[in-house]
CSV table of C-alpha atoms in Angstrom, one decimal:
chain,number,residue,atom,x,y,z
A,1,UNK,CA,0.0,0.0,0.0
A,2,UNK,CA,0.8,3.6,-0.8
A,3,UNK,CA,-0.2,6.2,1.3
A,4,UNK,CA,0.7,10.1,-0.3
A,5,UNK,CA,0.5,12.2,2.9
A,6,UNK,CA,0.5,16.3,3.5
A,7,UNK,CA,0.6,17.5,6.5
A,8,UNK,CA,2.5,19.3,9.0
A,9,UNK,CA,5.6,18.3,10.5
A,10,UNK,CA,7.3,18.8,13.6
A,11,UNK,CA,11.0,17.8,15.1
A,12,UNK,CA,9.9,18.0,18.9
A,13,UNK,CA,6.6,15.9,19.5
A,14,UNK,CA,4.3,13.9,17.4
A,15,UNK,CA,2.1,15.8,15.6
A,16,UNK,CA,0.8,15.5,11.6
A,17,UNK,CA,3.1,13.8,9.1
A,18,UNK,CA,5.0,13.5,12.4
A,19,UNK,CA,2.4,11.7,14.0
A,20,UNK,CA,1.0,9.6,11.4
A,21,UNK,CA,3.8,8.3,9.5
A,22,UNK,CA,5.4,6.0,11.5
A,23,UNK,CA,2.1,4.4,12.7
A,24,UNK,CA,2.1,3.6,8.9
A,25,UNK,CA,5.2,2.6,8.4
A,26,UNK,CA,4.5,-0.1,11.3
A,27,UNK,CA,1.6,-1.6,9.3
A,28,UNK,CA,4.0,-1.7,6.3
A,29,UNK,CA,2.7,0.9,4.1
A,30,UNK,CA,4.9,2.7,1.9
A,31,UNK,CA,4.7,6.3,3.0
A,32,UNK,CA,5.7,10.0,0.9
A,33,UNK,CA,5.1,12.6,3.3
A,34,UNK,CA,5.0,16.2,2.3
A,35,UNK,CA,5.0,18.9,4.8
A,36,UNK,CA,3.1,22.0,5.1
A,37,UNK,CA,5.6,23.2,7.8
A,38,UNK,CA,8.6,22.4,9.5
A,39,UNK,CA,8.3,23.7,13.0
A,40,UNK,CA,10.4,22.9,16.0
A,41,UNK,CA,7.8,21.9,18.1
A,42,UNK,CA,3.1,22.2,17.9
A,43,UNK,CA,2.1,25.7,18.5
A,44,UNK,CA,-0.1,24.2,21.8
A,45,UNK,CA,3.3,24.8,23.2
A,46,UNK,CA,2.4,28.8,22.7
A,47,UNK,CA,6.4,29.3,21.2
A,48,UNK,CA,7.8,27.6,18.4
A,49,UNK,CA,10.3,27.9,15.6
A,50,UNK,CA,10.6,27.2,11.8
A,51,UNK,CA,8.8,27.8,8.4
A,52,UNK,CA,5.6,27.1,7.5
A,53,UNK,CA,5.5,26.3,3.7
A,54,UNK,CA,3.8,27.6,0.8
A,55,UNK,CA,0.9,25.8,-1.2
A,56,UNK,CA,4.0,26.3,-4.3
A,57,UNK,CA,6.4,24.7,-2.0
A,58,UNK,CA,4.1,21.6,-1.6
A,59,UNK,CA,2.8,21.5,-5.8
A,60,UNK,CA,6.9,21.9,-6.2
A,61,UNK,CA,7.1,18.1,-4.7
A,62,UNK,CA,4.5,16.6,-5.4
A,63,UNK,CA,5.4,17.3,-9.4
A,64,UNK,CA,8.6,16.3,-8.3
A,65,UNK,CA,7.0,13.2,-7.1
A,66,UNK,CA,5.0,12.5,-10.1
A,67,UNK,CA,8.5,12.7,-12.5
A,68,UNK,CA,9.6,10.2,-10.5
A,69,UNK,CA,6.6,8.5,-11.5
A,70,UNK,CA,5.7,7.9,-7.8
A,71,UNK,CA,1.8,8.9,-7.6
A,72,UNK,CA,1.3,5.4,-9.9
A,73,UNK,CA,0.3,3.1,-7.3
A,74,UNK,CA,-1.5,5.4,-4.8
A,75,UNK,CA,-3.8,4.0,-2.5
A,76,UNK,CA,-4.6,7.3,-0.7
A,77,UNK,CA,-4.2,10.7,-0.5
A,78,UNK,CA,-4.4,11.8,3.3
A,79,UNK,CA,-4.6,15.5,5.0
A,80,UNK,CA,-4.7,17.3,8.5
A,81,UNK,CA,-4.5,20.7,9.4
A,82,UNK,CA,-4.9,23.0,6.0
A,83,UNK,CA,-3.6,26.7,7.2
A,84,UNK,CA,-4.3,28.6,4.2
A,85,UNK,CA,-6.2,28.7,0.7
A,86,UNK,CA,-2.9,28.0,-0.8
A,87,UNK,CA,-2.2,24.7,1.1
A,88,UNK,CA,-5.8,23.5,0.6
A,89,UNK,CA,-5.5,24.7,-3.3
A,90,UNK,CA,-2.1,22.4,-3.4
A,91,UNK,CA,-3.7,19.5,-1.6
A,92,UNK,CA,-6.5,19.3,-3.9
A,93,UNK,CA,-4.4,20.0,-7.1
A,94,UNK,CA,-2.5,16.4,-5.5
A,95,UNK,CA,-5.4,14.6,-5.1
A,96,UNK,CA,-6.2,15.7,-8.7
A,97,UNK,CA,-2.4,14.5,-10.0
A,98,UNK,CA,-2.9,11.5,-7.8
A,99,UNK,CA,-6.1,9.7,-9.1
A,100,UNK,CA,-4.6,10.8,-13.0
A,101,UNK,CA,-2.3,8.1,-12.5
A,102,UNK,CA,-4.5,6.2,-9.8
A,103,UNK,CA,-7.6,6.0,-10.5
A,104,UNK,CA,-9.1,4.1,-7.4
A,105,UNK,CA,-7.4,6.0,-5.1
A,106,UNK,CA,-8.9,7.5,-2.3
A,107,UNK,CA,-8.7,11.2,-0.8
A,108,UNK,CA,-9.2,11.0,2.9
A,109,UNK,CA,-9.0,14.6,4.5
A,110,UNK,CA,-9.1,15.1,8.8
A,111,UNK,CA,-11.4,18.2,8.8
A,112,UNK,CA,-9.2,19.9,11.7
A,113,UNK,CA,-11.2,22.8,12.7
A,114,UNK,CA,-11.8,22.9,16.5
A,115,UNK,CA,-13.4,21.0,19.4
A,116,UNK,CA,-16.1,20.9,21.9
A,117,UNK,CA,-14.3,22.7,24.7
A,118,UNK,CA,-12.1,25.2,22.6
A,119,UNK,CA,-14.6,25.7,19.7
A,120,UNK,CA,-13.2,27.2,16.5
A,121,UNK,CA,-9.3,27.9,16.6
A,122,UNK,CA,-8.9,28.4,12.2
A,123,UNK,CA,-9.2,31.5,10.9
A,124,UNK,CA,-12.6,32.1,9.0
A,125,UNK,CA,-10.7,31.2,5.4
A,126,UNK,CA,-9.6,27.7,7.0
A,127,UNK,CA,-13.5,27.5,7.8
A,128,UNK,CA,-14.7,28.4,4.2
A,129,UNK,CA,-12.0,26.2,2.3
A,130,UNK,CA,-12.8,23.3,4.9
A,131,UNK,CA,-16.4,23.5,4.4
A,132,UNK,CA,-16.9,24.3,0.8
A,133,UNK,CA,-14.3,22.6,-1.1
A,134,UNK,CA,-12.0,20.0,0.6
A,135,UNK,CA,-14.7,18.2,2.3
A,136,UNK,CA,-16.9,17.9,-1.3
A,137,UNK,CA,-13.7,16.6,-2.6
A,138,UNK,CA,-13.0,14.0,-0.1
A,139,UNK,CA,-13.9,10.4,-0.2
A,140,UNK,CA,-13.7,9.7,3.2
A,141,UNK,CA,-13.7,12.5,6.2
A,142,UNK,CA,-12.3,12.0,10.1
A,143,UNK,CA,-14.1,14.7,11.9
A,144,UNK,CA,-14.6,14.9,15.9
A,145,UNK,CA,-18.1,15.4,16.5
A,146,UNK,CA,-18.0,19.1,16.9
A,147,UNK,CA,-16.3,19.2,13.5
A,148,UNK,CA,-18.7,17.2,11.7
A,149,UNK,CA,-21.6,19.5,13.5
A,150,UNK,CA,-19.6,23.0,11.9
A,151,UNK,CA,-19.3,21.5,8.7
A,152,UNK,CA,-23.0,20.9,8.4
A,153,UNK,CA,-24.4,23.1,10.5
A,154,UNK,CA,-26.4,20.5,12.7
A,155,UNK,CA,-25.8,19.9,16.4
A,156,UNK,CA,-24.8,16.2,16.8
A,157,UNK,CA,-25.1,15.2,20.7
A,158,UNK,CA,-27.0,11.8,20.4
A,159,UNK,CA,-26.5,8.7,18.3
A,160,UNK,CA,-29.3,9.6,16.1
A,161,UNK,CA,-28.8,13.2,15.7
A,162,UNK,CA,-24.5,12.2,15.0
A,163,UNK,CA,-26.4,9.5,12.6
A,164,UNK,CA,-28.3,12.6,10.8
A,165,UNK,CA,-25.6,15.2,10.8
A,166,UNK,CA,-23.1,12.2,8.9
A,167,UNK,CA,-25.5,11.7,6.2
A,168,UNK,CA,-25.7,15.7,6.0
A,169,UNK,CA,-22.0,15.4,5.4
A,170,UNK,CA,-21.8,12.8,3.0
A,171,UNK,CA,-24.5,14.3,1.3
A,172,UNK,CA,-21.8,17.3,0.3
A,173,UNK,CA,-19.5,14.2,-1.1
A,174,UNK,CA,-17.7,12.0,1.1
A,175,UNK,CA,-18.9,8.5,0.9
A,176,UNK,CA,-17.5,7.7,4.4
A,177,UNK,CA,-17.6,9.3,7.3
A,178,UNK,CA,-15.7,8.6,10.7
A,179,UNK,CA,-16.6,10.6,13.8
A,180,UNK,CA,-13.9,10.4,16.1
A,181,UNK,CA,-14.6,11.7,20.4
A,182,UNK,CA,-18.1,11.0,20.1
A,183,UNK,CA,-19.8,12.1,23.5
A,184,UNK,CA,-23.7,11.4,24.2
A,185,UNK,CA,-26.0,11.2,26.7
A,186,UNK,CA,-27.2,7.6,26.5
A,187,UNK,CA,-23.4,5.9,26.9
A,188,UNK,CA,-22.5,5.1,29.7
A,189,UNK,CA,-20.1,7.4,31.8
A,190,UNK,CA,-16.1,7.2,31.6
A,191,UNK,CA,-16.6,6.2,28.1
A,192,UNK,CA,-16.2,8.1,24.3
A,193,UNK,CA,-17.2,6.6,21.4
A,194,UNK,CA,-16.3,6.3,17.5
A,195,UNK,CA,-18.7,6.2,14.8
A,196,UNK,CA,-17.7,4.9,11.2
A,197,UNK,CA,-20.5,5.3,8.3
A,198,UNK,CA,-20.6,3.9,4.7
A,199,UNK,CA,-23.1,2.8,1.8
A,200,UNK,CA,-22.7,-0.3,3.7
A,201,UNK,CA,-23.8,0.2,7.2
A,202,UNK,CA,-23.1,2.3,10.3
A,203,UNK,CA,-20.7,0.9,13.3
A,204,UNK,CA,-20.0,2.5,16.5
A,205,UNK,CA,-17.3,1.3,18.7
A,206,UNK,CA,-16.6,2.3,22.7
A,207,UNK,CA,-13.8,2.9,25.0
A,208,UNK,CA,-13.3,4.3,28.4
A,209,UNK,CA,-12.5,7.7,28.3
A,210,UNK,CA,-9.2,8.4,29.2
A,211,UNK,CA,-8.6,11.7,31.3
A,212,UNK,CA,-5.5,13.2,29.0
A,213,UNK,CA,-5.3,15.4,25.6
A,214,UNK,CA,-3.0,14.6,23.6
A,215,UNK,CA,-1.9,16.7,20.4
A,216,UNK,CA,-1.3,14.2,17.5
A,217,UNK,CA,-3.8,11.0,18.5
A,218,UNK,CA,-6.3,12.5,15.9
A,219,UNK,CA,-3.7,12.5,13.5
A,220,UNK,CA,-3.0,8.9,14.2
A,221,UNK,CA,-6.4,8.1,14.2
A,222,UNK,CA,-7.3,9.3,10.5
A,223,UNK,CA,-3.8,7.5,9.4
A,224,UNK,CA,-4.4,4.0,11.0
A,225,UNK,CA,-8.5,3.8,10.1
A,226,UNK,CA,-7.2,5.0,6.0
A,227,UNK,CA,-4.9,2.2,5.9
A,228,UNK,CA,-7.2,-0.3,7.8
A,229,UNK,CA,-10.1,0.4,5.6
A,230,UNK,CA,-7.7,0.4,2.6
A,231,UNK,CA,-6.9,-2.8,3.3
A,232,UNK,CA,-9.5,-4.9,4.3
A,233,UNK,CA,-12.2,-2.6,2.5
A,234,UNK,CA,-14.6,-3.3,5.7
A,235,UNK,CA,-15.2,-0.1,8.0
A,236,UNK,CA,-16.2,-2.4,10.9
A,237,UNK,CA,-12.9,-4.0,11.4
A,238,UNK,CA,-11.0,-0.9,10.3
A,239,UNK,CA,-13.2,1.1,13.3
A,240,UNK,CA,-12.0,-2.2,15.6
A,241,UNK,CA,-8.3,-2.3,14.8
A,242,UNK,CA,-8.1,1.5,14.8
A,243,UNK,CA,-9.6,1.9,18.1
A,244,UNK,CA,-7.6,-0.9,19.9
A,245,UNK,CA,-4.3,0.9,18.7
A,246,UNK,CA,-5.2,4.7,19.5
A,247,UNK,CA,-6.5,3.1,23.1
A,248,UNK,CA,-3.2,1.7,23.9
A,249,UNK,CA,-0.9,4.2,22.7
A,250,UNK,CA,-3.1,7.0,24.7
A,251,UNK,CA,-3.2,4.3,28.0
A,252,UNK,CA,0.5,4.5,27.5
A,253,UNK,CA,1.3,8.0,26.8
A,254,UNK,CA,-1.4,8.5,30.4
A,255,UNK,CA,0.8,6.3,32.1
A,256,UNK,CA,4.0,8.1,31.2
A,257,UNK,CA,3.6,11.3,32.6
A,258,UNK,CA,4.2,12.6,29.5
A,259,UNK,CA,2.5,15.7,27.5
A,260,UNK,CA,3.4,14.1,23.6
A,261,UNK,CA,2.6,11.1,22.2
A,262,UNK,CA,4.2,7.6,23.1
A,263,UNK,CA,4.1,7.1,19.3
A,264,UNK,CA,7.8,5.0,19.5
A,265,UNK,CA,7.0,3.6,22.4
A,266,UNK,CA,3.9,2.0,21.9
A,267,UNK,CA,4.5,0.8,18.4
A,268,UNK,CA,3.4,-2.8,19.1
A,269,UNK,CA,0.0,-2.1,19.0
A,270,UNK,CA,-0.3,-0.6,15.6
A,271,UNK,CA,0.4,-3.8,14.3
A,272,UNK,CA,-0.9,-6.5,17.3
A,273,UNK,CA,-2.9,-4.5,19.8
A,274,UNK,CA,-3.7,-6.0,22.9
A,275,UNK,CA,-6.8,-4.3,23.6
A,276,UNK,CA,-10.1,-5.9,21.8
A,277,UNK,CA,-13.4,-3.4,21.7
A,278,UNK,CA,-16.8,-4.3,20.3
A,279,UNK,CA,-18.0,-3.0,17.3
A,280,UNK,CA,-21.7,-3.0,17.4
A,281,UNK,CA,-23.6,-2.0,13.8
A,282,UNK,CA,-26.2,0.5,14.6
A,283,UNK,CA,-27.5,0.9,11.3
C-alpha cells in the first residue's frame, strides 16, 4: 500500500506527518510525506520555531514526485491541518495529480477545525476552504463530533442526531464518514465513542474515556482507520483495529507522565494491539 500524505511536521513531539507516518510505516505501508511546515515543536506549546511552507512549496514536490513516477500506485491521499487557501489549493491540485495516475485512489481529509471545549481555533478562510471545497472533494472525512456539526451546520449530541448530521456530510460528497470523540448522553459514563459510516452500514465502537489530551492522537487516528479500511475494504474491522491501537498508545502515553505522544513507544500495538473493543452496527 501507498499512502501520499500532506501534513504538518514537527521535530519535537508527534504531531501531523509527524504523527501519522510511523504508525504507517508499522503496518507496512509505503509512505511519501509532504510537509506544510517544518516547525520545531506544535504551536499548543504557545512558542515555536521554523517555516511554514507555501501551497508552491508543496505542488513543487508533489510534481517532483509525479517525474519520478511515484503517484502510480496510490492508494490514498491523506490530509490534517490545511492553514491557508494556498495549502488547501495544493492539496486538492495532489489529489487531482494522484487519481490521473490512480484512478481508485482515495482522498481522505481530517477536517481539523476545533473541538467541543475550545470551539473554532482556524481563521474564517480555513472554515470556508474546509467547508466548501475540501470536504466535497474528499472520499472519506475524520471529523470529531464538533467538527462534523460545523461542517453541516447541525448539532450532533446523540447517536441519532450524530447518525443525521453524517448523512448531511456525505451528502456534500464523502462516501465515508468517521466521527472520532463521540460524546452522548445515552453511553454510559467514563466512556467516548467512534462512529464509522458507509453505503454499507453504520458501526459504532466504545472505549473508556481516558482523562488526557494529547496533540497528535487525531492524526494517528485518520492515518491507521485509512490504511485499515484500505486494506480490508470493511469499515467495521477498520473502526475495531483503529480503536484498539489509539487506546493503547493513549493508555500509554497517560501512564508516562508525559505531555506528547508515546508514538515509539507504543509501536506494538499498531500492528498487534492487545486491547479488543466491540463493534456494534447501529445501522
Amino acid at each position: 500500500m501507498r499512502i501520499l500524505s500532506i501534513q504538518s511536521a514537527v521535530a519535537y513531539g508527534h504531531v501531523g506527518n509527524s504523527a501519522a507516518v510511523f504508525p504507517l510505516q508499522r503496518l507496512g505501508v509505503d509512505v511519501m510525506p509532504v510537509y506544510t511546515v517544518c516547525f520545531s515543536n506544535h504551536t499548543g506549546y504557545g512558542a515555536w520555531r521554523g517555516p511554514l511552507l507555501s501551497g508552491d512549496d508543496v505542488r513543487e514536490v508533489v510534481m517532483g514526485i509525479e517525474e519520478r513516477g511515484g503517484l502510480a500506485g496510490v492508494d490514498a491521499v491523506l490530509s490534517g491541518y490545511q492553514g491557508s487557501d494556498s495549502i488547501g489549493d495544493a492539496i486538492l491540485d495532489a489529489v487531482a495529480r494522484v487519481k490521473q495516475h490512480s484512478p481508485d485512489a482515495i482522498y481522505a481529509c481530517d477536517p481539523v477545525l476545533g473541538n467541543a471545549k475550545s470551539g473554532c481555533h482556524v481563521a474564517p478562510e480555513v472554515q470556508n476552504l474546509i467547508r466548501d471545497r475540501v470536504v466535497p472533494a474528499a472520499d472519506l472525512i475524520t471529523p470529531n463530533q464538533f467538527e462534523l456539526g460545523f461542517i453541516t451546520g447541525t448539532t450532533p449530541d446523540t447517536l441519532e442526531s450524530t447518525l443525521a448530521s453524517v448523512d448531511a456530510a456525505r451528502a456534500l460528497g464523502p462516501s465515508t464518514v468517521l466521527v472520532t470523540s463521540v460524546e452522548r448522553p445515552e453511553a454510559p459514563e467514563g466512556t467516548i465513542e467512534m462512529l464509522a459510516v458507509t453505503p454499507e452500514g453504520a458501526w459504532i465502537v466504545q472505549t473508556p474515556h481516558l482523562p488526557l489530551k494529547a496533540n497528535g492522537s487525531g492524526d494517528v487516528t485518520a492515518a491507521l482507520f485509512t490504511a485499515h479500511l484500505r486494506s480490508t475494504g470493511s469499515a467495521a474491522d477498520a473502526l475495531a483495529s483503529t480503536a484498539a491501537s489509539v487506546f493503547e498508545l493513549l493508555e500509554r502515553t497517560l501512564a508516562s507522565g508525559e505531555r506528547e505522544l508515546q508514538l515509539v513507544a507504543a509501536q506494538e500495538s499498531y500492528v498487534a494491539p492487545r486491547a479488543r473493543f466491540a463493534v456494534e452496527r447501529v445501522r
